[in-house]
Amino acid sequence: MKVAIVTDSTAYIPENLLEKYHIHTVPLSVVFGDESFREGMDITTAEFYAKVKQSKDLPSTSQPAIGTFIELFEELSKDYDAIISIHLSKKFSGTYEAAKSAGNMVENVKVYPYDSELSAMPQGLYAIAAAEMVQQGKTVDEIITHLDDMKSKTRTYFMVDDLSHLQRGGRLNSAQALLGSLLNIKPILHIVDGLIVPFEKIRTRKKAINRMMSMLEDEAVNKKIVRVVFIHANNEAVVTKLREDFAKNHPEIESIISYFGPVIGTHLGEGSIGVCWYTE
Ligand code: MYR
């Protein structure tokens, strides 16, 4: 049985890895006023962050149309028997539901929609793991069981410079956001059951980054980490340094730099940093 792996653009999987693992993506969009841009297609990440600074309209985001999924699934049905379609948390976006509906409408291919309960490159790690298993000849059931298992072994922490983006987009409890902006804290956030939740309240950006790195270091010493990802929102130099520092102690662990592109950048804001890893 031939299995294709699909994910959405918010996984922000670097281009070389998309090609290496033959992963297909469907774009979400950012909207400025009445203009809509499919991320990675109509607008690059650099253009997006520049536009946010110039634009009088703050951006909003939208999920892909069901028709976009149908088009891709029909194309893939020519070469594949099954598709695992891995998406950002269904509590963040209607993308998973759109993939599910489209999957029910196409013929000649069985579509298995999968809710990563995350987003950004942590979701990308699921897509990569699934694609590796396809290359090893594993079945759809084996791959889905493995993804379920990864959920309990994946740690995702991130911090934002300004909580107002998350508050405005409605993806963080507003009372928490208000408290954060009033006290000028830099909370470390994480995702629990598909929702963003404060993990720890920390006063400065530097301390928040150090704390995320020390949690990573603890896990690297005590467990076997498969892959680590450092994620930035238009501040690559910061994560390049974090990655270099980590690699000095742990050269054997694969590490990847990814980014918060337009859609997730709309909700987190420039300057956000994320660290994610999963263990065996
Ligand atoms: C839509 O409009 O359908 C997309 C909504 C996306 C909401 C994203 C919320 C922030 C997720 C942050 C994940 C960080 C993982 C490191």
Coordinates of N, CA, C and O in Angstrom, one line a residue, residues 73-80:
F73 N -5.9 15.9 -2.6 CA -6.1 14.5 -2.4 C -6.4 13.8 -3.7 O -6.0 12.7 -3.9
E74 N -7.2 14.5 -4.6 CA -7.5 13.8 -5.9 C -6.2 13.6 -6.7 O -6.0 12.6 -7.3
E75 N -5.3 14.6 -6.7 CA -4.0 14.5 -7.4 C -3.2 13.3 -6.8 O -2.7 12.5 -7.5
L76 N -3.2 13.2 -5.5 CA -2.4 12.2 -4.8 C -3.0 10.8 -5.1 O -2.3 9.8 -5.1
S77 N -4.4 10.8 -5.2 CA -5.1 9.5 -5.4 C -4.6 8.8 -6.7 O -4.7 7.6 -6.8
K78 N -3.9 9.5 -7.6 CA -3.4 8.9 -8.8 C -2.2 8.0 -8.5 O -1.9 7.0 -9.2
D79 N -1.5 8.3 -7.4 CA -0.3 7.5 -7.1 C -0.3 6.8 -5.8 O 0.6 6.0 -5.5
Y80 N -1.3 7.2 -4.9 CA -1.3 6.6 -3.6 C -2.6 5.9 -3.2 O -3.6 6.3 -3.8

